[in-house]
């Protein structure tokens, strides 16, 4: 006792020291002061809570009634079997009414048991049965249970706890009440033999404490035998969840698991399908009520499926690439490489002020596995910008899996090529501190519009003074996708850098272009602002790039807050007539 008191005193001393010396800007550390904690090094970040207290901590599951649900509810029962298997408790118990029953035809009983077991065998852990009124409603069914299923009541011990599975349908065989005299004697002896157990869990089909007269008197007798013992009681039968405390003990009437019920969205009413998990950790019992449909196997979402969804569509874009005569068609191809039917809807939206005309505006198709569907749209416009947008709605097996919208570029992706060769210079101060609040960050946006020295001189040979340091232009290359990673060149936050490249065009022309950036970007071509401020964009922003005959100077100004930093600039060049360089030449 003395050593235990000293351990607790030392624990509180350590806790007090930790609270006193812990910096106020940290939420907590995980110290592992309580329970079966691992050995932790100092300052492990997280939230301190007790670890499991018992080396023999365990979990079991409880399955509710199946009767009355008919064929239409087997999927709920099956889902529960699968989910309980994924949770991997030590075992499960079903609280009766496994089959529809109420028949004296042995052949019907056999068929119903065969059907039940086909579904119940989905479970991957031990599953205990106890009978309900539907399972042994007459002598034929009772005898079938005894001969083919097993005992009608029994008990067992597991990791210091005692489990009693009672039969509320036992008494009628001899004209007695509920449990019957023989079972009552067994219950009394079984409780007496396990008074030193850590916890007693009692299961029955009908909640006898709900009844009156002799049945209620029987249960009061059992409760008197349980006096002073830690007990939790579970029943079924009513197909509705209800919780109460009797004699400071938790009592549960569990709802159905695939049985017949009228669901209610008011959860407090308890009319919903569920199964139950019970975790025992030392003297503590933790109970969770779980609706089937929210737990999934680890491999529920293979990467391949997501990729197939994203690759459903390919486009043919038969359309001119300049702003002269813009008339053609777009053909979307959907190839279903999935296992279920795909329902796809494509909708075009035309923004205000746009000259685009697209017919039809919407097409819907149902595509079976292995089949292909085509979506043909006729289109015309006087000007490319502003672009239309297309919304994709995809359902898989009758359930919507994804919906997204994109600006619709009339130029095929393969005809948009990245400018890969750049000269870069920086970093220049953005005028925002590292500890800036949101308001200060917002003020950086108009400040970004102010021209710095590289925008004034436009000379790749210039050197600039930033603070006390000289900064000069240097060559930089993008990756294969065209992304210029400024963060790898300048590791600072809240700064600005410039990218400079030269584009040669054999004639005056307008070309379609796109840019993606992180964070703030603007583009200047031949010392004229072509694309004003753009914020972070995970998808391309499209614009028209006006080029003169000969060499054109393209300057990209890009600012960084924190995190990733860079941009990618693509232009259309269907006939491979443009040239790109970091220095203009003849």
XYZ file of C-alpha atoms in Angstrom:
586
model
C 0.000 0.000 0.000
C 2.868 2.374 0.862
C 4.557 1.863 -2.513
C 1.219 2.437 -4.318
C 0.662 5.692 -2.392
C 4.210 6.811 -3.218
C 3.639 5.986 -6.905
C 0.518 8.176 -6.938
C 2.305 11.000 -5.074
C 5.198 10.857 -7.543
C 2.761 10.848 -10.452
C 1.058 14.032 -9.197
C 4.444 15.685 -8.593
C 5.473 14.901 -12.166
C 2.133 16.148 -13.480
C 2.510 19.378 -11.526
C 6.026 19.942 -12.846
C 4.901 19.272 -16.402
C 2.001 21.699 -16.094
C 4.288 24.357 -14.589
C 7.061 24.054 -17.175
C 4.998 23.264 -20.296
C 5.053 26.268 -22.683
C 1.673 27.947 -22.941
C 1.679 27.866 -26.759
C 1.509 24.053 -26.837
C -1.711 22.120 -26.366
C -0.207 19.022 -24.743
C 2.290 16.221 -24.867
C 1.624 12.487 -24.673
C 3.456 11.378 -21.533
C 1.984 7.908 -21.035
C 1.441 8.416 -17.313
C -1.584 6.122 -16.976
C -2.304 2.600 -18.110
C -0.203 0.213 -20.185
C 1.739 2.942 -21.945
C 4.748 2.448 -24.221
C 8.083 4.006 -23.281
C 7.959 7.521 -24.734
C 10.699 10.069 -25.245
C 10.151 13.620 -23.910
C 7.955 16.123 -25.762
C 5.961 13.639 -27.850
C 3.236 15.848 -29.390
C -0.432 14.979 -28.941
C -3.112 14.815 -26.244
C -2.537 12.958 -22.995
C -5.153 10.321 -22.173
C -4.976 7.002 -20.273
C -3.710 3.994 -22.206
C -5.543 0.635 -21.777
C -5.462 -0.406 -18.139
C -5.834 -4.156 -18.554
C -3.486 -6.483 -20.365
C -6.537 -8.617 -21.138
C -8.644 -5.825 -22.630
C -11.143 -7.269 -25.106
C -14.168 -6.445 -27.257
C -17.252 -8.431 -28.235
C -20.197 -7.620 -30.510
C -23.959 -8.155 -30.173
C -26.270 -8.791 -33.138
C -29.980 -7.950 -32.935
C -33.100 -9.702 -34.259
C -33.441 -10.756 -37.911
C -37.105 -11.834 -38.005
C -39.759 -9.756 -39.742
C -37.330 -8.174 -42.187
C -37.958 -10.625 -45.000
C -35.724 -10.967 -48.048
C -35.447 -7.204 -48.494
C -33.452 -6.763 -45.276
C -30.864 -9.498 -45.708
C -28.463 -6.903 -47.113
C -28.545 -5.079 -43.741
C -27.760 -8.281 -41.857
C -25.008 -9.136 -44.367
C -23.487 -5.686 -44.019
C -23.467 -6.070 -40.237
C -21.746 -9.466 -40.510
C -19.099 -7.953 -42.771
C -18.549 -4.885 -40.602
C -18.264 -6.875 -37.388
C -15.722 -9.066 -39.184
C -13.714 -5.963 -40.176
C -13.782 -4.724 -36.571
C -12.452 -8.112 -35.421
C -13.886 -8.255 -31.881
C -13.070 -11.415 -29.948
C -16.535 -12.885 -30.575
C -20.190 -11.963 -31.154
C -23.533 -12.921 -29.577
C -26.929 -12.883 -31.281
C -29.853 -12.210 -28.949
C -32.480 -14.473 -30.577
C -35.073 -14.509 -33.375
C -32.666 -15.862 -35.917
C -35.353 -17.381 -38.183
C -38.976 -16.516 -38.928
C -40.246 -19.771 -37.390
C -43.703 -20.170 -35.883
C -44.233 -23.360 -37.858
C -44.511 -27.077 -37.052
C -43.293 -28.083 -40.514
C -39.780 -29.461 -40.041
C -38.963 -28.988 -43.715
C -39.797 -25.280 -43.476
C -37.677 -25.001 -40.317
C -34.747 -26.662 -42.118
C -35.066 -24.316 -45.103
C -35.151 -21.266 -42.832
C -32.097 -22.415 -40.868
C -30.221 -23.124 -44.082
C -31.047 -19.635 -45.335
C -29.995 -18.009 -42.075
C -26.689 -19.855 -41.931
C -25.858 -18.927 -45.526
C -25.883 -15.296 -44.416
C -24.526 -15.718 -40.882
C -21.509 -17.644 -42.166
C -20.186 -14.403 -43.642
C -18.884 -13.550 -40.170
C -15.196 -14.208 -39.512
C -15.253 -14.449 -35.716
C -16.979 -16.849 -33.273
C -20.740 -16.199 -33.131
C -22.889 -17.453 -30.214
C -26.655 -18.046 -30.556
C -29.432 -17.873 -27.997
C -33.075 -18.628 -28.866
C -35.934 -16.176 -29.265
C -39.668 -16.741 -29.452
C -39.514 -17.128 -33.259
C -36.828 -19.823 -32.980
C -38.518 -22.212 -30.499
C -42.192 -21.256 -30.523
C -43.405 -24.902 -30.328
C -42.163 -28.395 -29.496
C -41.122 -29.157 -33.093
C -38.919 -26.106 -33.254
C -37.604 -26.604 -29.703
C -36.600 -30.175 -30.479
C -34.999 -29.076 -33.752
C -32.928 -26.502 -31.873
C -31.792 -29.049 -29.263
C -30.892 -31.605 -31.937
C -29.317 -29.321 -34.545
C -28.354 -26.019 -32.907
C -27.405 -26.865 -29.312
C -28.177 -25.829 -25.759
C -31.041 -23.435 -25.118
C -29.184 -21.699 -22.267
C -25.561 -21.747 -21.131
C -22.696 -19.641 -19.767
C -18.939 -19.231 -20.179
C -16.008 -17.230 -18.822
C -13.725 -15.027 -20.878
C -10.770 -12.939 -19.665
C -12.101 -12.554 -16.141
C -15.714 -11.893 -17.140
C -18.744 -14.182 -16.991
C -21.289 -14.455 -19.818
C -24.807 -15.831 -19.216
C -27.025 -16.566 -22.246
C -30.545 -17.169 -20.943
C -33.637 -18.593 -22.630
C -36.816 -16.587 -22.046
C -38.813 -19.287 -23.923
C -37.852 -22.244 -21.711
C -40.761 -22.234 -19.239
C -43.700 -22.885 -21.596
C -42.635 -26.524 -22.221
C -43.742 -27.475 -18.723
C -46.418 -24.825 -18.276
C -44.095 -22.635 -16.235
C -43.209 -18.958 -16.440
C -40.522 -17.594 -18.791
C -37.252 -19.146 -17.576
C -38.842 -22.194 -15.955
C -37.891 -23.708 -12.603
C -34.992 -25.786 -13.896
C -33.324 -22.794 -15.582
C -33.979 -20.595 -12.540
C -32.128 -23.105 -10.337
C -29.268 -23.141 -12.826
C -29.162 -19.318 -12.913
C -28.963 -19.118 -9.114
C -26.118 -21.637 -8.941
C -24.270 -20.060 -11.881
C -24.352 -16.600 -10.280
C -23.272 -18.005 -6.909
C -20.307 -19.739 -8.562
C -19.091 -16.528 -10.228
C -19.461 -13.841 -7.568
C -15.730 -13.085 -7.768
C -15.816 -12.395 -11.490
C -14.765 -8.987 -12.829
C -18.086 -8.392 -14.617
C -21.227 -10.385 -15.460
C -22.902 -9.909 -18.859
C -26.438 -11.293 -19.169
C -28.203 -11.861 -22.502
C -31.806 -12.846 -23.177
C -34.274 -12.440 -25.990
C -37.338 -10.919 -24.357
C -36.632 -8.073 -21.860
C -38.360 -9.734 -18.926
C -38.036 -6.638 -16.723
C -40.580 -4.946 -19.047
C -43.286 -7.471 -18.098
C -45.597 -7.824 -15.087
C -46.840 -10.574 -12.790
C -44.883 -13.818 -12.481
C -42.416 -12.936 -15.244
C -41.394 -9.699 -13.533
C -41.225 -11.516 -10.184
C -38.813 -14.022 -11.719
C -36.552 -11.257 -12.894
C -36.673 -9.491 -9.507
C -35.549 -12.785 -7.964
C -32.597 -12.958 -10.363
C -31.719 -9.331 -9.580
C -31.652 -10.184 -5.877
C -29.102 -12.934 -6.604
C -27.016 -10.355 -8.507
C -26.998 -7.848 -5.639
C -23.592 -6.220 -5.162
C -22.194 -7.538 -8.457
C -21.109 -5.536 -11.542
C -23.680 -6.494 -14.210
C -24.753 -5.333 -17.690
C -27.943 -6.731 -19.261
C -28.884 -7.014 -22.951
C -32.126 -8.149 -24.625
C -33.845 -7.881 -28.021
C -37.367 -8.722 -29.189
C -38.933 -5.241 -29.503
C -36.926 -4.141 -32.585
C -36.311 -0.769 -31.005
C -33.326 0.482 -29.027
C -33.900 1.530 -25.418
C -31.438 2.199 -22.597
C -32.078 2.574 -18.882
C -30.418 2.172 -15.480
C -31.874 -0.313 -12.970
C -30.233 -0.661 -9.566
C -27.285 1.386 -10.926
C -26.737 -1.152 -13.709
C -27.073 -0.489 -17.477
C -29.927 -2.338 -19.224
C -30.277 -2.391 -23.014
C -33.077 -3.500 -25.278
C -31.348 -3.715 -28.644
C -32.985 -2.944 -31.967
C -33.025 -5.269 -34.967
C -30.115 -6.070 -37.263
C -32.006 -6.687 -40.484
C -35.295 -7.505 -38.753
C -38.565 -5.734 -39.414
C -38.898 -2.149 -38.229
C -40.066 1.263 -39.416
C -36.940 3.447 -39.420
C -37.023 6.858 -37.786
C -34.488 9.605 -38.418
C -34.966 10.715 -34.813
C -32.241 8.546 -33.320
C -33.483 9.092 -29.774
C -36.587 7.098 -30.719
C -34.322 4.071 -31.231
C -35.991 2.786 -34.391
C -32.983 2.022 -36.565
C -30.927 -1.046 -37.447
C -27.727 -1.485 -35.503
C -25.272 -3.840 -33.917
C -23.404 -3.216 -30.675
C -19.786 -3.416 -29.575
C -18.717 -3.803 -25.955
C -15.118 -3.198 -24.869
C -13.944 -4.331 -21.440
C -10.840 -2.600 -20.056
C -10.244 -3.520 -16.448
C -13.380 -2.553 -14.497
C -14.609 -0.219 -17.258
C -17.185 -1.265 -19.861
C -17.500 0.851 -23.030
C -20.529 0.319 -25.296
C -21.044 1.613 -28.851
C -24.176 1.444 -31.016
C -23.271 1.203 -34.722
C -25.576 1.497 -37.741
C -24.530 -0.812 -40.592
C -23.252 1.131 -43.549
C -20.400 3.198 -42.137
C -17.572 0.689 -41.650
C -15.596 -0.599 -44.599
C -12.764 -3.041 -45.343
C -9.275 -1.615 -45.671
C -9.264 -2.178 -49.445
C -12.647 -0.506 -50.105
C -11.111 2.263 -52.231
C -8.382 0.922 -54.541
C -6.366 3.564 -56.367
C -7.217 1.816 -59.635
C -10.940 2.574 -59.214
C -10.347 6.297 -58.647
C -8.053 6.414 -61.666
C -10.641 4.662 -63.843
C -13.278 7.204 -62.786
C -10.958 10.105 -63.661
C -10.113 8.485 -67.011
C -13.675 7.770 -68.123
C -13.693 10.675 -70.583
C -11.518 11.563 -73.542
C -12.255 14.426 -75.921
C -11.898 15.054 -79.607
C -11.866 18.803 -80.275
C -12.375 19.605 -83.938
C -12.011 23.341 -83.632
C -9.748 26.090 -85.059
C -6.950 27.415 -82.882
C -7.172 31.151 -83.699
C -9.876 33.773 -83.319
C -10.805 34.027 -87.004
C -13.506 31.506 -87.920
C -14.394 29.579 -84.809
C -16.810 26.810 -85.632
C -16.587 23.074 -85.048
C -17.560 20.277 -82.704
C -16.487 18.567 -79.511
C -16.880 14.797 -79.133
C -16.613 13.281 -75.676
C -15.955 9.533 -75.456
C -16.888 7.621 -72.310
C -15.416 4.125 -72.066
C -16.740 2.157 -69.092
C -13.906 -0.068 -67.803
C -15.650 -0.562 -64.440
C -17.716 -3.493 -63.133
C -21.092 -1.715 -62.927
C -23.043 0.562 -65.216
C -22.037 4.205 -65.353
C -24.589 6.992 -65.794
C -22.989 10.194 -67.074
C -24.460 13.641 -67.636
C -22.517 16.419 -69.367
C -23.837 19.982 -69.090
C -22.361 23.077 -70.751
C -22.801 26.502 -69.123
C -22.223 29.736 -71.022
C -21.104 32.735 -68.917
C -22.630 36.197 -69.332
C -20.920 38.196 -72.056
C -19.673 35.090 -73.868
C -20.144 34.600 -77.613
C -20.156 30.820 -77.348
C -23.065 28.797 -78.703
C -23.091 25.058 -77.888
C -25.784 22.572 -78.973
C -27.098 20.629 -77.144
C -26.333 22.082 -73.743
C -26.823 18.728 -71.959
C -26.454 15.032 -72.832
C -27.073 12.018 -70.566
C -26.083 8.402 -71.230
C -26.171 5.058 -69.384
C -23.132 2.948 -70.271
C -22.867 -0.733 -69.360
C -19.514 -2.313 -68.392
C -17.246 -2.729 -71.397
C -19.319 -0.344 -73.551
C -18.568 3.132 -74.959
C -20.809 6.171 -75.436
C -20.185 9.318 -77.473
C -21.300 12.842 -76.527
C -21.363 15.118 -79.600
C -21.667 18.893 -79.216
C -21.676 21.467 -82.029
C -20.036 24.761 -81.091
C -19.238 28.218 -82.437
C -17.910 31.500 -81.069
C -16.564 34.889 -82.135
C -14.100 35.066 -79.252
C -12.631 32.294 -77.127
C -13.012 34.228 -73.881
C -14.810 34.022 -71.593
C -14.793 30.247 -71.856
C -17.802 28.008 -71.305
C -17.677 25.477 -68.491
C -18.665 21.825 -68.525
C -20.096 19.939 -65.546
C -19.672 16.177 -65.282
C -22.067 14.122 -63.154
C -21.050 10.486 -62.770
C -23.111 7.745 -61.103
C -21.750 4.256 -60.543
C -24.207 1.409 -60.079
C -27.000 3.941 -59.553
C -25.199 6.052 -56.918
C -23.529 9.382 -57.657
C -19.792 8.964 -57.239
C -18.469 12.301 -58.463
C -19.492 15.705 -59.788
C -17.073 18.366 -60.976
C -16.872 21.385 -63.283
C -14.080 22.725 -65.474
C -13.514 25.587 -67.834
C -13.743 24.008 -71.243
C -10.703 24.803 -73.385
C -11.393 24.379 -77.107
C -7.742 23.491 -77.714
C -6.724 19.841 -77.191
C -4.397 19.344 -74.248
C -1.738 17.807 -76.477
C -1.557 21.086 -78.417
C -0.768 23.073 -75.273
C 2.970 22.799 -74.725
C 4.902 24.073 -71.694
C 7.488 26.829 -71.814
C 10.356 25.035 -70.059
C 13.330 27.414 -70.309
C 13.375 30.418 -67.973
C 15.603 33.030 -66.422
C 14.618 33.737 -62.800
C 15.491 36.436 -60.279
C 14.615 37.010 -56.637
C 13.626 36.910 -53.893
C 12.014 40.328 -53.418
C 10.123 41.203 -50.249
C 6.310 40.787 -50.417
C 5.884 43.106 -47.455
C 4.232 40.539 -45.157
C 5.720 39.226 -41.907
C 5.854 35.517 -41.095
C 3.409 36.036 -38.199
C 1.043 38.125 -40.330
C -2.679 37.884 -39.702
C -5.241 37.405 -42.467
C -5.772 41.146 -42.881
C -2.074 41.745 -43.523
C -1.956 38.931 -46.043
C -4.921 40.464 -47.889
C -3.084 43.811 -48.008
C -0.249 42.063 -49.828
C -2.490 41.585 -52.881
C -2.670 45.264 -53.971
C 0.966 45.660 -52.947
C 1.822 42.839 -55.351
C 0.470 44.928 -58.239
C 3.144 47.591 -57.745
C 5.960 47.302 -60.290
C 9.374 46.294 -58.965
C 12.680 46.862 -60.804
C 12.537 43.777 -63.107
C 9.214 45.093 -64.486
C 10.790 48.453 -65.247
C 14.045 47.496 -66.914
C 13.201 44.193 -68.658
C 16.868 43.311 -69.004
C 18.152 39.820 -68.217
C 21.621 41.230 -67.608
C 20.554 43.599 -64.843
C 21.574 43.171 -61.188
C 19.371 44.548 -58.404
C 19.977 45.490 -54.808
C 17.488 43.900 -52.371
C 18.249 45.158 -48.896
C 21.989 44.733 -48.575
C 22.217 41.865 -51.076
C 22.696 41.800 -54.837
C 20.347 39.539 -56.814
C 20.990 38.460 -60.401
C 19.203 36.504 -63.111
C 19.908 32.767 -63.333
C 18.766 29.990 -65.648
C 16.075 27.548 -64.496
C 14.275 24.608 -66.107
C 10.824 23.223 -65.421
C 10.008 19.570 -64.847
C 8.565 17.449 -67.663
C 5.036 18.750 -66.990
C 6.195 22.362 -67.208
C 6.170 23.223 -63.474
C 8.846 25.749 -62.470
C 9.588 25.019 -58.817
C 10.594 28.376 -57.322
C 10.627 26.917 -53.810
C 13.621 24.759 -54.720
C 15.494 27.881 -55.874
C 14.400 30.360 -53.191
C 13.384 28.766 -49.915
C 11.969 31.960 -48.378
C 8.307 32.638 -47.509
C 6.360 35.862 -48.192
C 8.543 36.852 -51.143
C 8.320 37.556 -54.897
C 10.324 36.157 -57.814
C 10.265 36.767 -61.581
C 10.504 34.342 -64.462
C 11.626 35.586 -67.901
C 11.411 33.722 -71.206
C 11.419 34.585 -74.909
C 8.965 33.261 -77.519
C 9.646 33.552 -81.249
C 6.645 33.757 -83.578
C 6.957 33.770 -87.400
C 3.979 36.146 -87.650
C 1.670 38.361 -85.638
C -0.825 36.055 -83.969
C -2.938 35.256 -80.969
C -2.421 31.899 -79.305
C -4.394 30.107 -76.649
C -2.520 29.778 -73.340
C -2.961 28.513 -69.783
C -1.261 29.044 -66.450
C -1.364 27.322 -63.059
C 0.309 28.928 -60.080
C 0.936 28.895 -56.364
C 0.457 31.548 -54.931
C -0.081 34.987 -56.638
C 0.800 35.442 -60.306
C 0.538 37.983 -63.109
C 1.872 37.876 -66.689
C 3.345 40.650 -68.819
C 4.132 40.224 -72.549
C 6.300 42.761 -74.350
C 6.045 45.080 -71.329
C 2.247 44.998 -71.394
C 0.126 43.384 -68.710
C -1.563 40.393 -70.359
C -3.020 38.642 -67.351
C -3.541 40.601 -64.114
C -3.452 39.201 -60.601
C -4.367 35.520 -60.236
C -4.581 33.716 -56.903
C -3.603 30.113 -56.234
C -5.118 27.805 -58.843
C -5.175 24.006 -58.775
C -6.591 24.030 -62.325
C -5.451 25.950 -65.412
C -6.531 29.539 -66.019
C -6.939 30.137 -69.751
C -6.166 33.355 -71.646
C -5.148 34.681 -75.059
C -1.450 35.426 -75.600
C -0.887 38.141 -78.234
C 2.443 37.678 -80.011
C 4.119 39.965 -82.535
C 6.306 38.748 -85.392
C 9.800 37.982 -84.077
C 10.914 37.620 -80.459
C 8.447 38.287 -77.645
C 9.376 38.853 -74.004
C 7.240 36.955 -71.460
C 7.598 37.982 -67.810
C 5.858 36.081 -65.004
C 5.678 37.655 -61.548
C 4.956 35.076 -58.828
C 4.583 35.659 -55.085
C 4.845 33.150 -52.271
C 3.038 32.991 -48.952
C 4.038 29.601 -47.532
C 4.231 26.022 -48.779
C 4.539 25.217 -52.489
C 5.695 27.949 -54.844
C 5.871 28.045 -58.612
C 3.953 28.128 -61.885
C 3.536 26.424 -65.249
C 2.790 28.311 -68.475
C 1.491 26.463 -71.556
C 0.742 27.801 -75.064
C -0.950 26.304 -78.127
C 1.377 25.528 -81.023
C -0.421 22.977 -83.253
C 1.968 23.436 -86.187
C 5.184 23.648 -84.125
C 5.976 27.134 -85.388
C 6.972 28.758 -82.099
C 10.466 28.757 -80.569
C 11.400 29.294 -76.933
C 14.660 30.493 -75.395
C 16.203 32.297 -72.421
C 17.856 34.805 -74.732
C 16.536 36.281 -78.011
C 18.615 35.528 -81.130
C 18.329 36.035 -84.866
